[in-house]
Amino acid sequence: MTDTPSQVSSELPSRELSERLEQANRQLLQSEKMAAIGQLAAGVAHEINNPVGYVYSNLQSLGTYLTDLFRLTDAVDTAQSLEDLRQIRKSIDYDFLRGDLEDLLAESREGIERVKTIIAAMKDFSHTEEEEFRMADLHRGIETTLNVVNNELKYKAEVVKDFGNVPEIECIISQLNQVIMNLLVNAAHAIESTGTITIRTRTAEGQVLIEVEDTGKGIEAANLNRIFDPFFTTKPVGKGTGLGLSLSFNIVEKHHGEITATSTPGKGTCFRIRLPVQQPDIGIR
Amino acid sequence: MIRILLLDDEPNILTALKRLLREEDWLIDTFTRAEEALDALQAHRYGVIVSDYQMPGMDGVTYLQFARQRQPDAIRLILSAHGDRQSMINAINRAEIYRFLSKPWEDYEIQAAIRSAVDLYRVKVENRELLAEIHRQKDLLRLREEELMRLETENPGITRVARDADGSIIIDESA
Ligand SMILES: Nc1ncnc2c1ncn2[C@@H]1O[C@H](COP(=O)(O)OP(=O)(O)O)[C@@H](O)[C@H]1O
Ligand SMILES: [Mg+2]
């Protein structure tokens, strides 16, 4: 009997083959990322429209407040007496304006900060050119990812962050962020009405552990060994591509780590990622 | 005084709305949780209810559906950060809302929308009161007619009272 795959591979030098595979993988990764970002865009728009909504409205209120205040300051030149000025001051509800102006500015600043955070997270997140392994803070990566997917999660689940004492690890953080995002979005999809998503980090035996656990509908035993297969999905067209976990698997593998899932149907699912602190081939480069 | 209910899970949205409604002569109650805004429907009568669309727990459309059952006269509006068609269709079909407003907004749009909602509420309540008045009067009329009929059957001719030019009653013994 002939072994077809090995015949094919023997026709091409194995280095070229693996380069091609690498290339195809990169493209897949990129398109999955774009699809995921597309899905998220609507959520992010919602997330931004809220702060922009109140900041924009506050600016309009600020306009009317200033018109009132200028009535008072302009009257300094024209008023006949101090009593006139007092009268105007009373009519514009000066004490209220003074107090509320501070709140208005503080709230607006808070809104702009939020927009800034979301934009920064989106930027961090879509760093496609970054291909280098470097030391990075996982917790920061998780926070960034949470900022991007917040809108997908917050109406479904309470997100519990159970962060342990974890060192910086050598990784491509933008890719790990994408893994975390896939796990979080899947967890949210698995929760039918409301539930909890726990993100746990630990250090164990010189390795770093990341767990994403949900109280969703779980995965049937028959499907559990298929979820990492490309294009395996139980979601309707438009909602699932079946690529999230297979790409996550590839990314973790590239990091010389391991990703596994345990699940109890009806109870929930826990994804566990194990990553080395240092990449083994560091000495070579 | 007209009472307005504002519901949004974002407190800063609520303060911004209160600012732009400051000059109006309405009582304004704000809530960040739908459950509390539901309880409020038990405590007060509202003229206008403005709700966010997407909130943790109960969403705005579901909330307004409850509100419609509890206070059918109150005019319902949605203020949503989702501009998509589907959420608008849901809101219109399921909660029978009067206006669908989007975030970010122009203050004058919100002011105008709530003002005309208040007008509509007033007209609705007035209509209902007028209708109730008509029913009351009809009932009264019916009662009177029944009483007359009863008298007539007991004492035929008694309801046909003839009066003199000076208003005194003429008793016709021949009938
Ligand atoms: N947390 C989870 N709970 C339940 N099922 C899950 C979870 N994560 C993944 N799955 C299952 O694995 C399948 C594949 O996931 P994924 O590769 O991310 O693709 P997609 O999410 O596009 O379907 C999902 O369709 C779902 O059936
Ligand atoms: Mg997925």
PDB file of C-alpha atoms in Angstrom, chain A residues 97-260:
ATOM      1  CA  LEU A  97     -24.080  75.918  37.612  1.00  0.00           C
ATOM      2  CA  ARG A  98     -20.909  76.130  39.659  1.00  0.00           C
ATOM      3  CA  GLY A  99     -21.428  72.771  41.299  1.00  0.00           C
ATOM      4  CA  ASP A 100     -22.676  71.026  38.196  1.00  0.00           C
ATOM      5  CA  LEU A 101     -19.887  72.344  35.984  1.00  0.00           C
ATOM      6  CA  GLU A 102     -17.367  70.375  37.987  1.00  0.00           C
ATOM      7  CA  ASP A 103     -19.397  67.181  37.682  1.00  0.00           C
ATOM      8  CA  LEU A 104     -19.997  67.805  34.006  1.00  0.00           C
ATOM      9  CA  LEU A 105     -16.290  68.144  33.312  1.00  0.00           C
ATOM     10  CA  ALA A 106     -15.319  65.143  35.450  1.00  0.00           C
ATOM     11  CA  GLU A 107     -17.919  62.914  33.794  1.00  0.00           C
ATOM     12  CA  SER A 108     -16.947  64.082  30.330  1.00  0.00           C
ATOM     13  CA  ARG A 109     -13.279  63.431  31.031  1.00  0.00           C
ATOM     14  CA  GLU A 110     -14.220  59.953  32.225  1.00  0.00           C
ATOM     15  CA  GLY A 111     -16.121  59.375  28.981  1.00  0.00           C
ATOM     16  CA  ILE A 112     -13.201  60.447  26.820  1.00  0.00           C
ATOM     17  CA  GLU A 113     -10.860  58.234  28.856  1.00  0.00           C
ATOM     18  CA  ARG A 114     -13.116  55.319  28.099  1.00  0.00           C
ATOM     19  CA  VAL A 115     -13.115  55.986  24.399  1.00  0.00           C
ATOM     20  CA  LYS A 116      -9.326  56.309  24.548  1.00  0.00           C
ATOM     21  CA  THR A 117      -9.006  52.971  26.324  1.00  0.00           C
ATOM     22  CA  ILE A 118     -11.200  51.220  23.799  1.00  0.00           C
ATOM     23  CA  ILE A 119      -9.326  52.674  20.846  1.00  0.00           C
ATOM     24  CA  ALA A 120      -5.962  51.792  22.397  1.00  0.00           C
ATOM     25  CA  ALA A 121      -7.183  48.257  23.035  1.00  0.00           C
ATOM     26  CA  MET A 122      -8.373  47.912  19.451  1.00  0.00           C
ATOM     27  CA  LYS A 123      -4.978  49.087  18.258  1.00  0.00           C
ATOM     28  CA  ASP A 124      -3.082  46.748  20.570  1.00  0.00           C
ATOM     29  CA  PHE A 125      -5.328  44.045  19.415  1.00  0.00           C
ATOM     30  CA  SER A 126      -5.007  44.420  15.697  1.00  0.00           C
ATOM     31  CA  HIS A 127      -1.201  44.590  15.741  1.00  0.00           C
ATOM     32  CA  THR A 128      -0.778  42.145  12.910  1.00  0.00           C
ATOM     33  CA  GLU A 129       2.769  43.026  11.993  1.00  0.00           C
ATOM     34  CA  GLU A 130       4.019  41.987  15.402  1.00  0.00           C
ATOM     35  CA  GLU A 131       5.521  38.564  14.919  1.00  0.00           C
ATOM     36  CA  GLU A 132       8.373  38.697  17.385  1.00  0.00           C
ATOM     37  CA  PHE A 133       8.546  36.843  20.625  1.00  0.00           C
ATOM     38  CA  ARG A 134       9.204  39.244  23.463  1.00  0.00           C
ATOM     39  CA  MET A 135       8.657  39.430  27.193  1.00  0.00           C
ATOM     40  CA  ALA A 136       5.115  40.579  27.945  1.00  0.00           C
ATOM     41  CA  ASP A 137       2.668  40.949  30.802  1.00  0.00           C
ATOM     42  CA  LEU A 138      -0.209  38.482  30.391  1.00  0.00           C
ATOM     43  CA  HIS A 139      -2.480  40.369  32.751  1.00  0.00           C
ATOM     44  CA  ARG A 140      -2.142  43.491  30.695  1.00  0.00           C
ATOM     45  CA  GLY A 141      -2.972  41.463  27.600  1.00  0.00           C
ATOM     46  CA  ILE A 142      -6.056  40.051  29.285  1.00  0.00           C
ATOM     47  CA  GLU A 143      -7.203  43.539  30.311  1.00  0.00           C
ATOM     48  CA  THR A 144      -6.756  44.783  26.750  1.00  0.00           C
ATOM     49  CA  THR A 145      -8.778  41.884  25.436  1.00  0.00           C
ATOM     50  CA  LEU A 146     -11.494  42.454  28.019  1.00  0.00           C
ATOM     51  CA  ASN A 147     -11.765  46.046  26.861  1.00  0.00           C
ATOM     52  CA  VAL A 148     -12.298  44.909  23.300  1.00  0.00           C
ATOM     53  CA  VAL A 149     -14.869  42.201  24.026  1.00  0.00           C
ATOM     54  CA  ASN A 150     -16.530  43.890  26.986  1.00  0.00           C
ATOM     55  CA  ASN A 151     -19.670  44.550  25.022  1.00  0.00           C
ATOM     56  CA  GLU A 152     -20.038  40.879  24.081  1.00  0.00           C
ATOM     57  CA  LEU A 153     -19.700  39.855  27.708  1.00  0.00           C
ATOM     58  CA  LYS A 154     -21.233  42.388  30.015  1.00  0.00           C
ATOM     59  CA  TYR A 155     -24.856  41.712  29.174  1.00  0.00           C
ATOM     60  CA  LYS A 156     -24.354  37.975  29.564  1.00  0.00           C
ATOM     61  CA  ALA A 157     -21.932  37.363  32.319  1.00  0.00           C
ATOM     62  CA  GLU A 158     -20.163  38.606  35.342  1.00  0.00           C
ATOM     63  CA  VAL A 159     -16.441  38.445  34.598  1.00  0.00           C
ATOM     64  CA  VAL A 160     -14.345  37.347  37.555  1.00  0.00           C
ATOM     65  CA  LYS A 161     -10.609  37.984  37.369  1.00  0.00           C
ATOM     66  CA  ASP A 162      -8.711  35.612  39.595  1.00  0.00           C
ATOM     67  CA  PHE A 163      -5.146  36.641  38.825  1.00  0.00           C
ATOM     68  CA  GLY A 164      -2.250  34.901  40.487  1.00  0.00           C
ATOM     69  CA  ASN A 165       1.324  35.977  40.776  1.00  0.00           C
ATOM     70  CA  VAL A 166       2.532  35.454  37.223  1.00  0.00           C
ATOM     71  CA  PRO A 167       5.857  36.557  35.714  1.00  0.00           C
ATOM     72  CA  GLU A 168       6.200  38.145  32.292  1.00  0.00           C
ATOM     73  CA  ILE A 169       6.510  35.452  29.657  1.00  0.00           C
ATOM     74  CA  GLU A 170       8.198  35.291  26.319  1.00  0.00           C
ATOM     75  CA  CYS A 171       5.386  35.362  23.772  1.00  0.00           C
ATOM     76  CA  ILE A 172       3.693  37.150  20.901  1.00  0.00           C
ATOM     77  CA  ILE A 173       1.204  38.925  23.079  1.00  0.00           C
ATOM     78  CA  SER A 174      -1.132  40.037  20.277  1.00  0.00           C
ATOM     79  CA  GLN A 175      -1.611  36.393  19.334  1.00  0.00           C
ATOM     80  CA  LEU A 176      -2.235  35.297  22.900  1.00  0.00           C
ATOM     81  CA  ASN A 177      -4.760  38.129  23.189  1.00  0.00           C
ATOM     82  CA  GLN A 178      -6.551  36.631  20.246  1.00  0.00           C
ATOM     83  CA  VAL A 179      -6.653  33.238  21.939  1.00  0.00           C
ATOM     84  CA  ILE A 180      -8.108  34.808  25.083  1.00  0.00           C
ATOM     85  CA  MET A 181     -10.642  36.665  22.974  1.00  0.00           C
ATOM     86  CA  ASN A 182     -11.774  33.467  21.256  1.00  0.00           C
ATOM     87  CA  LEU A 183     -12.205  31.747  24.587  1.00  0.00           C
ATOM     88  CA  LEU A 184     -14.125  34.679  26.068  1.00  0.00           C
ATOM     89  CA  VAL A 185     -16.447  35.073  23.098  1.00  0.00           C
ATOM     90  CA  ASN A 186     -17.097  31.317  23.035  1.00  0.00           C
ATOM     91  CA  ALA A 187     -17.827  31.401  26.770  1.00  0.00           C
ATOM     92  CA  ALA A 188     -20.305  34.252  26.289  1.00  0.00           C
ATOM     93  CA  HIS A 189     -21.982  32.392  23.424  1.00  0.00           C
ATOM     94  CA  ALA A 190     -22.307  29.299  25.610  1.00  0.00           C
ATOM     95  CA  ILE A 191     -24.186  31.222  28.292  1.00  0.00           C
ATOM     96  CA  GLU A 192     -27.844  31.319  27.403  1.00  0.00           C
ATOM     97  CA  SER A 193     -29.206  33.973  29.753  1.00  0.00           C
ATOM     98  CA  THR A 194     -26.719  35.022  32.408  1.00  0.00           C
ATOM     99  CA  GLY A 195     -23.724  33.422  34.059  1.00  0.00           C
ATOM    100  CA  THR A 196     -20.171  33.826  35.199  1.00  0.00           C
ATOM    101  CA  ILE A 197     -16.892  33.770  33.305  1.00  0.00           C
ATOM    102  CA  THR A 198     -13.785  33.311  35.387  1.00  0.00           C
ATOM    103  CA  ILE A 199     -10.328  34.121  34.097  1.00  0.00           C
ATOM    104  CA  ARG A 200      -7.686  32.527  36.265  1.00  0.00           C
ATOM    105  CA  THR A 201      -3.906  32.806  36.053  1.00  0.00           C
ATOM    106  CA  ARG A 202      -1.382  30.788  38.024  1.00  0.00           C
ATOM    107  CA  THR A 203       2.237  29.766  38.028  1.00  0.00           C
ATOM    108  CA  ALA A 204       2.867  26.058  38.398  1.00  0.00           C
ATOM    109  CA  GLU A 205       6.091  24.109  38.022  1.00  0.00           C
ATOM    110  CA  GLY A 206       7.822  26.927  36.220  1.00  0.00           C
ATOM    111  CA  GLN A 207       4.977  27.283  33.735  1.00  0.00           C
ATOM    112  CA  VAL A 208       2.133  29.710  33.455  1.00  0.00           C
ATOM    113  CA  LEU A 209      -1.493  28.604  33.519  1.00  0.00           C
ATOM    114  CA  ILE A 210      -4.423  30.539  32.092  1.00  0.00           C
ATOM    115  CA  GLU A 211      -7.946  29.252  32.593  1.00  0.00           C
ATOM    116  CA  VAL A 212     -11.146  30.573  31.108  1.00  0.00           C
ATOM    117  CA  GLU A 213     -14.107  28.959  32.800  1.00  0.00           C
ATOM    118  CA  ASP A 214     -17.784  29.544  32.099  1.00  0.00           C
ATOM    119  CA  THR A 215     -21.117  28.468  33.537  1.00  0.00           C
ATOM    120  CA  GLY A 216     -22.577  27.951  30.071  1.00  0.00           C
ATOM    121  CA  LYS A 217     -24.299  25.040  28.429  1.00  0.00           C
ATOM    122  CA  GLY A 218     -21.148  22.896  28.169  1.00  0.00           C
ATOM    123  CA  ILE A 219     -19.874  20.652  25.392  1.00  0.00           C
ATOM    124  CA  GLU A 220     -21.211  17.172  24.734  1.00  0.00           C
ATOM    125  CA  ALA A 221     -18.647  14.426  25.232  1.00  0.00           C
ATOM    126  CA  ALA A 222     -18.968  13.418  21.575  1.00  0.00           C
ATOM    127  CA  ASN A 223     -17.925  16.914  20.459  1.00  0.00           C
ATOM    128  CA  LEU A 224     -15.184  17.509  22.970  1.00  0.00           C
ATOM    129  CA  ASN A 225     -12.447  15.993  20.825  1.00  0.00           C
ATOM    130  CA  ARG A 226     -13.600  17.850  17.703  1.00  0.00           C
ATOM    131  CA  ILE A 227     -13.732  21.432  18.953  1.00  0.00           C
ATOM    132  CA  PHE A 228     -10.110  22.135  17.957  1.00  0.00           C
ATOM    133  CA  ASP A 229     -10.725  20.890  14.408  1.00  0.00           C
ATOM    134  CA  PRO A 230     -10.831  23.620  11.773  1.00  0.00           C
ATOM    135  CA  PHE A 231     -14.388  24.483  10.711  1.00  0.00           C
ATOM    136  CA  PHE A 232     -16.006  22.508  13.512  1.00  0.00           C
ATOM    137  CA  THR A 233     -18.857  24.655  14.759  1.00  0.00           C
ATOM    138  CA  THR A 234     -22.261  24.138  16.329  1.00  0.00           C
ATOM    139  CA  LYS A 235     -23.232  27.735  15.721  1.00  0.00           C
ATOM    140  CA  PRO A 236     -25.503  29.062  12.989  1.00  0.00           C
ATOM    141  CA  VAL A 237     -23.948  30.529   9.847  1.00  0.00           C
ATOM    142  CA  GLY A 238     -22.834  34.077  10.484  1.00  0.00           C
ATOM    143  CA  LYS A 239     -22.195  33.482  14.146  1.00  0.00           C
ATOM    144  CA  GLY A 240     -19.576  30.753  14.002  1.00  0.00           C
ATOM    145  CA  THR A 241     -16.676  30.094  11.676  1.00  0.00           C
ATOM    146  CA  GLY A 242     -15.347  27.061  13.492  1.00  0.00           C
ATOM    147  CA  LEU A 243     -11.869  28.560  13.232  1.00  0.00           C
ATOM    148  CA  GLY A 244     -11.450  30.206  16.631  1.00  0.00           C
ATOM    149  CA  LEU A 245     -10.289  27.197  18.564  1.00  0.00           C
ATOM    150  CA  SER A 246      -8.223  25.628  15.805  1.00  0.00           C
ATOM    151  CA  LEU A 247      -6.289  28.871  15.424  1.00  0.00           C
ATOM    152  CA  SER A 248      -5.990  29.177  19.173  1.00  0.00           C
ATOM    153  CA  PHE A 249      -4.577  25.672  19.199  1.00  0.00           C
ATOM    154  CA  ASN A 250      -1.998  26.629  16.550  1.00  0.00           C
ATOM    155  CA  ILE A 251      -0.978  29.759  18.410  1.00  0.00           C
ATOM    156  CA  VAL A 252      -0.509  27.917  21.692  1.00  0.00           C
ATOM    157  CA  GLU A 253       1.421  25.177  19.937  1.00  0.00           C
ATOM    158  CA  LYS A 254       3.708  27.773  18.360  1.00  0.00           C
ATOM    159  CA  HIS A 255       4.355  29.019  21.899  1.00  0.00           C
ATOM    160  CA  HIS A 256       5.358  25.480  22.919  1.00  0.00           C
ATOM    161  CA  GLY A 257       2.348  25.324  25.187  1.00  0.00           C
ATOM    162  CA  GLU A 258      -0.762  23.233  25.508  1.00  0.00           C
ATOM    163  CA  ILE A 259      -4.487  23.977  25.405  1.00  0.00           C
ATOM    164  CA  THR A 260      -7.102  21.594  26.769  1.00  0.00           C
TER     165      THR A 260
END
